[in-house]
mmCIF file of C-alpha atoms in Angstrom:
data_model
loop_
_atom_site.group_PDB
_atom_site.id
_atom_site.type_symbol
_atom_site.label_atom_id
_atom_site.label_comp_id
_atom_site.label_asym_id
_atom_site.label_seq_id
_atom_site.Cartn_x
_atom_site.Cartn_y
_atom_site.Cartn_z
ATOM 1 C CA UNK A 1 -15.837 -13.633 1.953
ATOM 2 C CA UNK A 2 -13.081 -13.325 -0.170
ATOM 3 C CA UNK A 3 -14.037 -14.630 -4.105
ATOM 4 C CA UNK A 4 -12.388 -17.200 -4.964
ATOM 5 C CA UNK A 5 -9.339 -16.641 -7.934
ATOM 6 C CA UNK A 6 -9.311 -18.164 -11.161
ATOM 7 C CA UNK A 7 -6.325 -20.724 -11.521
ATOM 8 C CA UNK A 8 -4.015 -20.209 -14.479
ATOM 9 C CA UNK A 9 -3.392 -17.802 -16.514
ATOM 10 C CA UNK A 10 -6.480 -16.805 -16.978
ATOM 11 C CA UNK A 11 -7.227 -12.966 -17.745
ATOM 12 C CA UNK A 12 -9.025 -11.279 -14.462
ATOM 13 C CA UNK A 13 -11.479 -9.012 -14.890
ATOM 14 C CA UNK A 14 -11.036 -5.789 -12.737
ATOM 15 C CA UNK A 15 -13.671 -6.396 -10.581
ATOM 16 C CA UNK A 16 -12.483 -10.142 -9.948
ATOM 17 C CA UNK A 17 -9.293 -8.213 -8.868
ATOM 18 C CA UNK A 18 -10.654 -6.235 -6.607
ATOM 19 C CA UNK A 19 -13.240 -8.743 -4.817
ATOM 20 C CA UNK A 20 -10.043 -11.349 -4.766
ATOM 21 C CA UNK A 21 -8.079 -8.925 -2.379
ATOM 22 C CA UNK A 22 -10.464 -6.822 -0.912
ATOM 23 C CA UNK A 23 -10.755 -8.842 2.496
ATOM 24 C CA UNK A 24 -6.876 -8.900 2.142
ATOM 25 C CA UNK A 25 -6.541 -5.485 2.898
ATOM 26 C CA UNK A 26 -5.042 -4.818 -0.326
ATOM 27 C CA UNK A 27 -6.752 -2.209 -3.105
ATOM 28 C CA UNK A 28 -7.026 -2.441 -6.791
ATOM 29 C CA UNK A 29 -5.771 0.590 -8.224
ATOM 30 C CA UNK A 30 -5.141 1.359 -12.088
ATOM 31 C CA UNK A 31 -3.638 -1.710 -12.888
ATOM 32 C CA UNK A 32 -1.869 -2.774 -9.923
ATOM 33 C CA UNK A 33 -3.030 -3.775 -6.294
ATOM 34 C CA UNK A 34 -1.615 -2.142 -3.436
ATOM 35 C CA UNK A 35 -1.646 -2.460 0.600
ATOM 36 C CA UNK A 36 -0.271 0.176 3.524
ATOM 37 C CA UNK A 37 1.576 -1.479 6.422
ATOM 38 C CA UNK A 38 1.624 1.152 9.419
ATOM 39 C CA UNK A 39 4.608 0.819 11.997
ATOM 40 C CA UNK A 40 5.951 2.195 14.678
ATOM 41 C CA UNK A 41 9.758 2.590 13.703
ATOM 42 C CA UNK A 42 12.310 1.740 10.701
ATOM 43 C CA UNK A 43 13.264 -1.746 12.485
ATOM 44 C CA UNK A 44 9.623 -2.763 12.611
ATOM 45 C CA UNK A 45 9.393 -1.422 8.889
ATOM 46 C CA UNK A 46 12.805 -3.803 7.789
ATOM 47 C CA UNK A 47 10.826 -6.926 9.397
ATOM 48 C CA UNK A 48 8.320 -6.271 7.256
ATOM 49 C CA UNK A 49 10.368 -5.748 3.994
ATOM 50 C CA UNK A 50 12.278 -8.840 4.726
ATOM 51 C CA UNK A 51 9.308 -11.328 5.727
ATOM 52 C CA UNK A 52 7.365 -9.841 2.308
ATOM 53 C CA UNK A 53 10.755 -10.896 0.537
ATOM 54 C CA UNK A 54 11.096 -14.209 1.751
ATOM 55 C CA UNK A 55 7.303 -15.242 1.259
ATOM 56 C CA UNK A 56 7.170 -14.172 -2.255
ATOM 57 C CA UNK A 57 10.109 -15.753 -3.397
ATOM 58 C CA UNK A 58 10.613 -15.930 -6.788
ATOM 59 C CA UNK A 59 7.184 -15.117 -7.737
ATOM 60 C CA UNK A 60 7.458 -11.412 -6.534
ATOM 61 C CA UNK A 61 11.158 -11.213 -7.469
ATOM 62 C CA UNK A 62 10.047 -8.640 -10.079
ATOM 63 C CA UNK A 63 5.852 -8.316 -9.488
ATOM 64 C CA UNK A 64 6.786 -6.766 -5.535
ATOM 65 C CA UNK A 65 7.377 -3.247 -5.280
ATOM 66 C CA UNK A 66 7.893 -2.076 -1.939
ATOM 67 C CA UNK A 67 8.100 1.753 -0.438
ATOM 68 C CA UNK A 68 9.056 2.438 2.978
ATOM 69 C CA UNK A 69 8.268 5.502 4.732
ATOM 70 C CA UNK A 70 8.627 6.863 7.948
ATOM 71 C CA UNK A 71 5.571 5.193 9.889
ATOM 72 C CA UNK A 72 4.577 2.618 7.477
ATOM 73 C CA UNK A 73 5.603 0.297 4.314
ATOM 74 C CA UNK A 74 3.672 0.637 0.834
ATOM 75 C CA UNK A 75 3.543 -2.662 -0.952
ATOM 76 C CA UNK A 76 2.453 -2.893 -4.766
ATOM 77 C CA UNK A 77 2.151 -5.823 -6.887
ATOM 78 C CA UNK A 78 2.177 -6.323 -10.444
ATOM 79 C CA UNK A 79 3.413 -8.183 -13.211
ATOM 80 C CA UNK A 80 6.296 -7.465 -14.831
ATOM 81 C CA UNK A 81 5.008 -9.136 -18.178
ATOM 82 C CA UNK A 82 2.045 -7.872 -18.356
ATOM 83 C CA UNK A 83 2.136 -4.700 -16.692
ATOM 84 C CA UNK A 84 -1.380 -5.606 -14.879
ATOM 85 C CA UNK A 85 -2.441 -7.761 -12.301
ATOM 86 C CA UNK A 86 -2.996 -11.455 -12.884
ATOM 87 C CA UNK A 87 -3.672 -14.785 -10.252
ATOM 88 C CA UNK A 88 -0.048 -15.011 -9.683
ATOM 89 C CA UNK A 89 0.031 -11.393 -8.019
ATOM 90 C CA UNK A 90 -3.525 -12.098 -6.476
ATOM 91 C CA UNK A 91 -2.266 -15.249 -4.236
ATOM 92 C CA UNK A 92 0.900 -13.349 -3.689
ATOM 93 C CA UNK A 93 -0.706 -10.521 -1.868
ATOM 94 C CA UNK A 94 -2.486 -13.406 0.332
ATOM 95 C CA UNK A 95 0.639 -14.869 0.913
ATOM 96 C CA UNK A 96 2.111 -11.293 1.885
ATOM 97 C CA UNK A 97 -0.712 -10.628 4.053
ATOM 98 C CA UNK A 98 -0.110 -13.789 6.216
ATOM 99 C CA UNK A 99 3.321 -13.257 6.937
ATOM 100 C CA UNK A 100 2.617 -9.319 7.678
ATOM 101 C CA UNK A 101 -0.257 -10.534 10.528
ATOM 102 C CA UNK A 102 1.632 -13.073 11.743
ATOM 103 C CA UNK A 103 4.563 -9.706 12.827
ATOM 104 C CA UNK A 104 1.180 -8.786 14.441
ATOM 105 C CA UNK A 105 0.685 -5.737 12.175
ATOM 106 C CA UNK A 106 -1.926 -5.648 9.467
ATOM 107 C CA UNK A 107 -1.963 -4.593 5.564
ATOM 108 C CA UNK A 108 -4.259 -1.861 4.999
ATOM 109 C CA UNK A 109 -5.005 -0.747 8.703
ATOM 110 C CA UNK A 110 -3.216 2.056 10.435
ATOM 111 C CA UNK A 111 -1.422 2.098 13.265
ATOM 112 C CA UNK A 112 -3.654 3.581 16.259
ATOM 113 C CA UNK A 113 -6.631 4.388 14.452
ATOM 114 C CA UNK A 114 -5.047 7.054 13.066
ATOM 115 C CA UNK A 115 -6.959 8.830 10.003
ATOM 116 C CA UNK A 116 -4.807 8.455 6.834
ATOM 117 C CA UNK A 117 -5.394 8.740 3.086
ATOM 118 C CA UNK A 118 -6.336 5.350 1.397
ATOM 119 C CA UNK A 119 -3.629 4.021 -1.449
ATOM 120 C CA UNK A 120 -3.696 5.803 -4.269
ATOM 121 C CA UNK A 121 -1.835 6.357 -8.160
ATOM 122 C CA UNK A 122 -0.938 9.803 -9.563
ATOM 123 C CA UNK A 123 -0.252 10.304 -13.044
ATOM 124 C CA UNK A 124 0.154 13.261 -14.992
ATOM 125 C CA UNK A 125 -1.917 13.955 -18.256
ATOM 126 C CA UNK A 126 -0.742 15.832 -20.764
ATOM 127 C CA UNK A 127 -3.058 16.886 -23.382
ATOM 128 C CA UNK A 128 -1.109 17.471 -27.422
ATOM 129 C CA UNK A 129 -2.059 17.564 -30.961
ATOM 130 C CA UNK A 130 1.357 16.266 -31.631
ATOM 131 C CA UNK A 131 2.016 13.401 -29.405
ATOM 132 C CA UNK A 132 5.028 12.050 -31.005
ATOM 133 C CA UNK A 133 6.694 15.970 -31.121
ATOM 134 C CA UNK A 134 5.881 16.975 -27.283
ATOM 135 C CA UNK A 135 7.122 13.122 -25.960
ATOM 136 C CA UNK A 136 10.958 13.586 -26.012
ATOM 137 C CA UNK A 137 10.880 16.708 -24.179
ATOM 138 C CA UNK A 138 9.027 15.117 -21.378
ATOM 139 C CA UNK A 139 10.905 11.797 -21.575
ATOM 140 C CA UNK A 140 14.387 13.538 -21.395
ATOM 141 C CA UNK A 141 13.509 16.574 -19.253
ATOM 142 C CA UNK A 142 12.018 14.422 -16.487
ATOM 143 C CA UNK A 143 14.854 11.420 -16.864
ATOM 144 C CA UNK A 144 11.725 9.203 -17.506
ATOM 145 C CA UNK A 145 11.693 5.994 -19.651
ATOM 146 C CA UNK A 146 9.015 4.522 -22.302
ATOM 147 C CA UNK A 147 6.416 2.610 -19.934
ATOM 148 C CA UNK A 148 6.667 -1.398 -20.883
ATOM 149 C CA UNK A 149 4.994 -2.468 -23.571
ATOM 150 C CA UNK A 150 4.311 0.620 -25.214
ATOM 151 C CA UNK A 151 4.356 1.103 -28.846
ATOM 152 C CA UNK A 152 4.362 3.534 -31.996
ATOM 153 C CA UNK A 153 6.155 6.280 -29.539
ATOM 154 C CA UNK A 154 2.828 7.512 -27.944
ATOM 155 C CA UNK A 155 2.755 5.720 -24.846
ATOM 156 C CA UNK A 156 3.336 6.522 -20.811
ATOM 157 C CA UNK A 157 6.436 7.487 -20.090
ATOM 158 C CA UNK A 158 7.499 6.236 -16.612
ATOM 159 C CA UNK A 159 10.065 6.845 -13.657
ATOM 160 C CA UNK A 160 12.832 4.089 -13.978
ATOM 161 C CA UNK A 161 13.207 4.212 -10.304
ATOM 162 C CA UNK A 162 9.667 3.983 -9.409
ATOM 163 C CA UNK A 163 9.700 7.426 -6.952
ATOM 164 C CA UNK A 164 7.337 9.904 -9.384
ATOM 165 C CA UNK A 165 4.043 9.587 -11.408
ATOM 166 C CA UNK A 166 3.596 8.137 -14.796
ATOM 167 C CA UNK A 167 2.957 10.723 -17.384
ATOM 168 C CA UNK A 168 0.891 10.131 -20.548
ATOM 169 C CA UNK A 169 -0.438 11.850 -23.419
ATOM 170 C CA UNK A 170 -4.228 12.627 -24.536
ATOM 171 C CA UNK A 171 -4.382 13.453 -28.199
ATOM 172 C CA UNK A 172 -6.386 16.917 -28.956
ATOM 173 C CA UNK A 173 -8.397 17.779 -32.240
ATOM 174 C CA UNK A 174 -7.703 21.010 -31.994
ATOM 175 C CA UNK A 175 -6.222 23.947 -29.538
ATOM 176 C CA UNK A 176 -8.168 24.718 -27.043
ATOM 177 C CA UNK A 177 -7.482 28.078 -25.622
ATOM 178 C CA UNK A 178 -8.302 29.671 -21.705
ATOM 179 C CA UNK A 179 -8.040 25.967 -20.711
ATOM 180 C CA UNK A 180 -5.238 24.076 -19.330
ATOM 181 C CA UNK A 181 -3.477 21.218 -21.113
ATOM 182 C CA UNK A 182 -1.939 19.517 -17.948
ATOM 183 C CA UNK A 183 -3.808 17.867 -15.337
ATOM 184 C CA UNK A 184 -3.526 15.206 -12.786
ATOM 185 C CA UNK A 185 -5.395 11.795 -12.724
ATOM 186 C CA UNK A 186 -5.567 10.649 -8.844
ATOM 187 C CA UNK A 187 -5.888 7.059 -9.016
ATOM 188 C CA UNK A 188 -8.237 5.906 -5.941
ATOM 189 C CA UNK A 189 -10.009 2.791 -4.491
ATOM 190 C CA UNK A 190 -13.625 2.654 -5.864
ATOM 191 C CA UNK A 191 -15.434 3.394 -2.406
ATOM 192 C CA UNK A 192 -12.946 6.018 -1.698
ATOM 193 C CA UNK A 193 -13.829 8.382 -4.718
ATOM 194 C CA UNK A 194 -17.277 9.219 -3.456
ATOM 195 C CA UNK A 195 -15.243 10.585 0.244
ATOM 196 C CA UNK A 196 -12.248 12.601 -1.835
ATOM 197 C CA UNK A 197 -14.733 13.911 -4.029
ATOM 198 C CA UNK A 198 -16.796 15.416 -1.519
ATOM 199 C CA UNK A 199 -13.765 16.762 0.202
ATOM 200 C CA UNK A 200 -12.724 18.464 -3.210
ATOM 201 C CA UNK A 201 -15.852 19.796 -3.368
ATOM 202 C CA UNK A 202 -15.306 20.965 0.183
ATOM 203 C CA UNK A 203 -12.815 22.885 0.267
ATOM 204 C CA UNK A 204 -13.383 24.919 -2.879
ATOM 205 C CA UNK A 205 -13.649 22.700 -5.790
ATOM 206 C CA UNK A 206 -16.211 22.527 -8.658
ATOM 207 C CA UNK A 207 -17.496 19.288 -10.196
ATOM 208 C CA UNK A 208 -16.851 19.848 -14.162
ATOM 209 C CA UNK A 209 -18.211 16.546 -15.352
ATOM 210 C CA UNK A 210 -19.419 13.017 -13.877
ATOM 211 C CA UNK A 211 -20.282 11.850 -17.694
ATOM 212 C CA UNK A 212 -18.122 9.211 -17.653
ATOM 213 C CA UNK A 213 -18.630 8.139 -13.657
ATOM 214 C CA UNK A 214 -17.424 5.897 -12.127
ATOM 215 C CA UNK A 215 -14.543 5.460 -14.526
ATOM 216 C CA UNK A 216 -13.557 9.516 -14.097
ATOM 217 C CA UNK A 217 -14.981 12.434 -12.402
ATOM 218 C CA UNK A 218 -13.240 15.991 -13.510
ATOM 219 C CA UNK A 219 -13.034 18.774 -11.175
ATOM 220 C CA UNK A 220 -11.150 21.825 -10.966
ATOM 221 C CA UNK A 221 -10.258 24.868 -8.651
ATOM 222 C CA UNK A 222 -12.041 27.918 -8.728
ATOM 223 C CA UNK A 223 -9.378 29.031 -10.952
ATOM 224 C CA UNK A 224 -10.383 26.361 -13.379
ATOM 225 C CA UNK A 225 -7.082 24.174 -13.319
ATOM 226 C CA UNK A 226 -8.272 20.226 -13.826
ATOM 227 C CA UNK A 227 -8.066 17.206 -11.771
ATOM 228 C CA UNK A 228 -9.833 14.172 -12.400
ATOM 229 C CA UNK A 229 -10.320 11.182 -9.989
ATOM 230 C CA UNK A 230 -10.400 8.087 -11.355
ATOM 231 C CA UNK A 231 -11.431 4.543 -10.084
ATOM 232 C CA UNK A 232 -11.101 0.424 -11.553
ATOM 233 C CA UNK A 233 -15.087 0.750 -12.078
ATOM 234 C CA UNK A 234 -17.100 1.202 -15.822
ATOM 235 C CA UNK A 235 -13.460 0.573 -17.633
ATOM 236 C CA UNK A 236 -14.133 -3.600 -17.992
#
């Protein structure tokens, strides 16, 4: 069964997140929680869009995000205050979920059967001894702006229009040379890591570190470039 959410404003833990919409079809992923609705054409994809609109009201007026795609819609949920995921986006993705089954399509189930990637996040790490002197080239090269809420000029930096990854900065000690400074976090539901892992490992890929499992994994090619794949889990 789904748990039960907290009323209020209470703070949720990350796993009450993820237990909360779990049944939902929806997935907690770094700091938002997101749901795939598959269908068959753009018209079926505007019902969707508008019925996800009208049911959140002014709630999701800025916490609904919403991608469409040939073959399916992405919905995301967040606040806008907090830049997380609180009870108010919790019993909106219930809501959401209603309206979307009630269209006789479901959130988080594809279309046929068809096998399809779960919901993910991408980001792009950049690693820099100088945080503050690397940041404006990557703010102003890639058109990005600061991520809310961050401070002291070392923050995310973020797409204003929502269509590419976040990008932040790890601080170094020191240079560290015949290694590669930029990698890519890939944001996945918990149970999902253990499948994408083994199909990194599959198809080439070489397990650097699980140290810090099930928070981060880090793998890389056989050329050594770095990828790490990330989950909610061991962060609380």
């Amino acid at each position: 069964m789904t748990q039960q959410v907290p009323d209020g404003d209470k703070r949720l833990s990350r796993r009450e997140i993820s237990d909360a919409v779990g049944d939902l079809g929806w997935r907690y992923v770094l700091d938002v929680v997101r749901t795939s609705v598959a269908v068959a054409s753009p018209a079926r994809a505007v019902e969707v869009v508008a019925r996800a609109v009208a049911v959140a009201g002014a709630d999701g007026e800025r916490s609904l995000e919403m991608d469409v795609r040939p073959g399916r819609v992405v919905l995301t949920l967040r606040s806008p205050v907090t830049g997380a995921v609180t009870p108010v986006e919790v019993e909106l993705a219930g809501r959401i979920s209603a309206v979307v089954a009630e269209l006789g399509l479901n959130t988080g189930t594809d279309v046929g059967g068809r096998e399809v990637r779960s919901v993910q996040v991408l980001e792009i790490a950049i690693d820099a001894i100088d945080i503050a002197a690397v940041r404006p080239f990557w703010k102003a090269v890639m058109g990005y702006h600061d991520e809310p809420g961050a401070s002291g000029g070392e923050g995310a930096l973020v797409d204003p229009v929502g269509q590419g990854p976040a990008i932040w900065f790890q601080r170094m000690t020191a240079p560290r040379a015949q290694r590669n400074r930029i990698h890519l976090d890939v944001s996945v539901p918990h149970d999902e890591a253990p499948h994408r892992i083994e199909a990194a490992l599959a198809a080439g890929g070489v397990l650097l570190s699980d140290a810090e499992a099930p928070s981060f994994w880090v793998l890389a090619d056989v050329e050594g470039n770095e990828a790490c794949v990330t989950t909610w889990q061991g962060r609380d």
